[in-house]
Coordinates of C-alpha atoms in Angstrom, one line a residue:
Chain A
M1 CA -12.2 42.9 97.4
F2 CA -12.0 41.9 93.7
H3 CA -10.7 43.2 90.4
G4 CA -10.9 41.1 87.3
K5 CA -10.2 42.4 83.7
V6 CA -9.3 41.6 80.0
I7 CA -6.3 43.8 79.0
D8 CA -6.2 44.3 75.2
I9 CA -2.3 44.8 75.0
S10 CA -2.9 47.0 71.9
D11 CA -3.9 50.0 74.3
D12 CA -2.9 48.8 77.7
K13 CA -0.5 46.4 79.6
I14 CA -0.6 44.0 82.5
S15 CA 1.1 45.6 85.4
I16 CA 2.5 43.6 88.5
D17 CA 2.6 47.1 90.2
K18 CA -0.9 47.6 89.7
A19 CA -1.9 44.2 91.2
Q20 CA 0.4 44.8 94.2
L21 CA -1.3 48.1 95.0
F22 CA -4.6 46.6 94.6
I23 CA -4.0 43.6 97.0
T24 CA -2.2 45.5 99.6
S25 CA -4.0 45.3 102.9
E26 CA -3.0 45.7 106.5
K27 CA -5.2 42.8 107.4
C28 CA -3.4 40.4 105.2
G29 CA 0.0 38.6 106.2
A30 CA 0.4 36.9 102.8
S31 CA 0.4 38.2 99.3
L32 CA 1.1 35.8 96.4
F33 CA 1.8 36.6 92.7
F34 CA 1.0 34.1 89.9
V35 CA 2.4 35.2 86.6
G36 CA 1.9 33.4 83.5
T37 CA 4.3 34.1 80.6
V38 CA 4.8 32.9 77.1
R39 CA 7.5 30.0 76.9
N40 CA 9.6 29.2 73.7
H41 CA 8.5 25.7 73.4
N42 CA 5.3 23.5 73.4
N43 CA 4.7 20.2 72.1
N44 CA 8.1 19.9 70.6
K45 CA 7.6 23.0 68.6
N46 CA 9.6 26.2 69.0
V47 CA 7.2 28.8 69.8
T48 CA 7.8 32.5 68.9
G49 CA 4.7 34.1 70.5
I50 CA 1.1 33.6 71.3
T51 CA -2.1 35.5 70.2
Y52 CA -4.8 35.3 72.9
D53 CA -8.5 35.6 71.8
S54 CA -11.1 36.3 74.5
H55 CA -14.8 36.8 74.8
D56 CA -14.3 39.8 77.1
S57 CA -17.6 40.0 78.8
M58 CA -17.9 36.4 79.5
V59 CA -14.3 36.3 80.7
E60 CA -14.8 39.0 83.4
K61 CA -18.2 37.3 84.3
S62 CA -16.2 33.9 84.8
F63 CA -13.5 35.8 86.9
L64 CA -16.0 37.0 89.2
E65 CA -17.8 33.8 89.4
I66 CA -14.8 31.9 90.1
Y67 CA -13.7 34.3 92.9
E68 CA -17.1 34.1 94.6
E69 CA -16.9 30.3 94.2
A70 CA -13.5 30.3 95.8
I71 CA -14.2 32.2 98.9
K72 CA -17.4 30.1 99.3
K73 CA -15.6 26.8 99.1
L74 CA -12.3 27.5 100.7
T75 CA -11.5 28.8 104.1
V76 CA -9.9 32.0 103.3
E77 CA -9.9 35.2 105.6
H78 CA -9.8 38.8 104.2
P79 CA -9.4 37.7 100.6
V80 CA -8.2 40.2 98.1
V81 CA -8.1 39.1 94.4
F82 CA -6.5 40.8 91.2
I83 CA -6.8 39.0 88.0
E84 CA -5.8 40.3 84.6
H85 CA -5.6 38.3 81.3
A86 CA -4.0 39.6 78.2
K87 CA -5.8 39.8 74.8
G88 CA -3.8 40.0 71.6
Y89 CA -0.2 39.1 70.5
I90 CA 2.4 38.3 73.4
A91 CA 6.0 37.8 72.5
L92 CA 8.1 35.3 74.3
G93 CA 8.7 36.0 78.0
G94 CA 5.6 38.4 78.0
I95 CA 2.9 38.3 80.6
S96 CA -0.3 36.6 79.6
I97 CA -2.0 36.6 83.1
V98 CA -1.4 37.9 86.7
I99 CA -3.5 36.5 89.5
A100 CA -2.4 38.3 92.9
V101 CA -4.2 37.1 95.9
A102 CA -3.8 38.3 99.8
C103 CA -5.2 36.6 102.6
K104 CA -4.7 36.5 106.3
H105 CA -2.2 33.3 106.2
R106 CA 0.2 32.0 103.5
A107 CA -1.6 28.7 103.2
Q108 CA -4.9 30.3 102.2
A109 CA -2.9 32.4 99.6
F110 CA -1.6 29.4 98.0
E111 CA -4.8 27.6 98.0
L112 CA -6.8 30.4 96.6
S113 CA -4.2 31.4 93.7
R114 CA -4.0 27.7 92.7
Y115 CA -7.9 27.4 92.7
I116 CA -8.4 30.3 90.5
I117 CA -5.8 29.6 88.1
E118 CA -7.2 25.9 87.5
E119 CA -10.8 27.0 87.1
I120 CA -9.7 29.6 84.6
K121 CA -7.9 26.9 82.6
K122 CA -10.9 24.7 82.7
R123 CA -13.8 27.2 81.9
T124 CA -12.8 30.9 81.2
P125 CA -13.4 31.6 77.4
I126 CA -9.9 32.4 76.4
W127 CA -8.0 31.0 73.4
K128 CA -4.3 30.6 72.4
K129 CA -3.0 30.7 68.9
E130 CA 0.7 29.6 68.9
H131 CA 3.1 30.8 66.5
Y132 CA 6.1 29.0 65.6
D133 CA 9.5 29.7 64.2
N134 CA 8.6 28.1 60.7
E135 CA 6.0 30.9 60.4
K136 CA 3.1 28.6 61.0
S137 CA 0.6 28.9 63.7
S138 CA -2.3 26.8 65.3
W139 CA -5.0 27.3 67.9
L140 CA -4.5 25.1 70.9
K141 CA -6.7 22.3 71.9
G142 CA -8.7 23.4 74.9
N143 CA -11.3 22.2 77.4
V144 CA -14.9 21.8 76.3
I145 CA -17.3 24.1 78.0
I146 CA -20.1 22.2 79.7
D147 CA -22.8 24.3 81.3
N148 CA -24.3 22.6 84.3
K149 CA -26.2 25.5 85.8
E150 CA -29.5 24.6 84.1
Chain B
M1 CA -34.6 34.7 58.9
K2 CA -31.0 35.3 59.5
I3 CA -28.7 34.8 62.5
K4 CA -25.3 35.9 63.3
I5 CA -22.6 33.8 64.9
E6 CA -19.6 35.7 66.4
L7 CA -16.7 33.7 65.9
F8 CA -14.1 33.0 68.7
G9 CA -10.9 31.0 69.1
A10 CA -10.3 28.3 66.6
A11 CA -13.7 29.2 65.0
K12 CA -12.1 32.5 63.8
D13 CA -10.7 30.2 61.0
F14 CA -14.3 29.7 59.4
S15 CA -14.3 33.1 58.0
D16 CA -12.4 36.4 57.4
E17 CA -15.0 38.2 58.8
R18 CA -15.8 38.6 62.7
Y19 CA -19.3 37.0 62.1
L20 CA -20.8 34.2 60.2
E21 CA -24.3 34.8 58.9
I22 CA -26.7 32.0 58.5
E23 CA -30.0 32.2 56.7
L24 CA -32.7 29.9 58.2
T25 CA -36.1 29.0 56.6
K26 CA -37.5 27.9 59.9
K27 CA -36.9 28.0 63.8
I28 CA -34.2 25.7 64.7
N29 CA -32.3 24.8 67.9
I30 CA -28.7 24.7 68.7
K31 CA -28.3 21.0 67.9
E32 CA -30.0 21.6 64.5
L33 CA -27.6 24.8 64.2
K34 CA -24.6 22.7 64.7
E35 CA -25.6 20.2 62.0
K36 CA -26.3 23.3 59.7
L37 CA -22.9 24.7 60.3
I38 CA -20.9 21.5 59.9
K39 CA -22.8 21.1 56.4
L40 CA -21.9 24.6 55.4
L41 CA -18.1 24.3 56.6
K42 CA -18.0 21.0 54.8
D43 CA -19.1 22.5 51.7
R44 CA -17.1 25.5 51.8
Y45 CA -13.8 23.8 53.1
P46 CA -14.0 20.2 52.0
E47 CA -10.5 19.8 52.7
N48 CA -10.8 20.7 56.4
M49 CA -12.3 18.0 58.4
N50 CA -11.2 19.6 61.6
Y51 CA -13.6 22.3 61.3
S52 CA -16.5 19.8 62.1
K53 CA -14.7 18.7 65.3
I54 CA -14.5 22.3 66.2
V55 CA -18.4 22.7 65.9
E56 CA -19.2 19.4 67.5
T57 CA -17.1 20.4 70.7
S58 CA -18.1 24.0 70.9
A59 CA -20.8 25.5 73.2
F60 CA -22.9 28.6 72.1
C61 CA -23.7 31.6 74.1
N62 CA -26.6 34.2 73.7
E63 CA -26.6 38.1 73.9
N64 CA -26.7 37.7 77.7
D65 CA -23.3 35.8 78.0
Q66 CA -25.1 32.7 78.9
I67 CA -24.3 29.3 77.4
V68 CA -27.2 27.9 76.0
Q69 CA -28.3 24.2 75.9
E70 CA -28.6 21.8 72.5
N71 CA -32.4 22.3 72.8
Y72 CA -32.3 26.0 73.0
L73 CA -34.6 27.5 70.2
I74 CA -32.9 30.3 68.4
S75 CA -35.1 33.2 67.8
E76 CA -35.4 35.4 64.6
D77 CA -32.4 37.8 64.0
Q78 CA -30.6 36.5 67.1
K79 CA -26.8 37.0 67.6
L80 CA -25.1 34.1 69.1
C81 CA -21.3 33.3 69.9
I82 CA -19.6 30.1 69.3
I83 CA -17.3 29.1 72.1
P84 CA -14.8 26.4 71.1
P85 CA -13.0 24.4 73.6
V86 CA -11.1 27.0 76.1
G87 CA -7.8 27.2 77.3
G88 CA -6.3 30.6 78.6
G89 CA -3.5 31.3 81.2

């Protein structure tokens, strides 16, 4: 089972309760929540918040691809995955991403969760603009997208 | 012919609008579009060399959300998106 969505925080919010409800399954003995939040420093600068930009349809397509790839590559039983990523301005401490996974065993849940977040970082079209206490802001350098499907 | 490029991430700084419109006199591919875009940005913002680097390291996707290769031939009135290097989470 899979759920993957971009949440525009101007009209909705990321909810861990919603994630928990989605992944709850009697077949699974392990549930794991990865929660990404905005921290107050990066590269020796004082961060006050982050604006996330996203190509929504590509992001949701990418989440599904990563999920399908993960369950093919990894040995996971009864996987249930919930991914939501924020779009818009998030203040310090605010949630930018939730990846909730449930599997039969804990080792599988850890492996699956780690795989998903690392792949999202590498290839999902989401961008961060950091805002600093000196009122400046800058887009963070990211990973170059290379399409190797053709 | 005219093409529309939707701007994302760092490329949003290229314009106050959501899209950049480029007038083309002949059919070109993505590699040539990048060169054209770099020239346009150099003319418009000569002080900001970083914009060229953003274009050089960006991918482009078509209306079907597919990343297109450098030899992809752009069709008339096509809408593309520029996808600068990514980093969510």
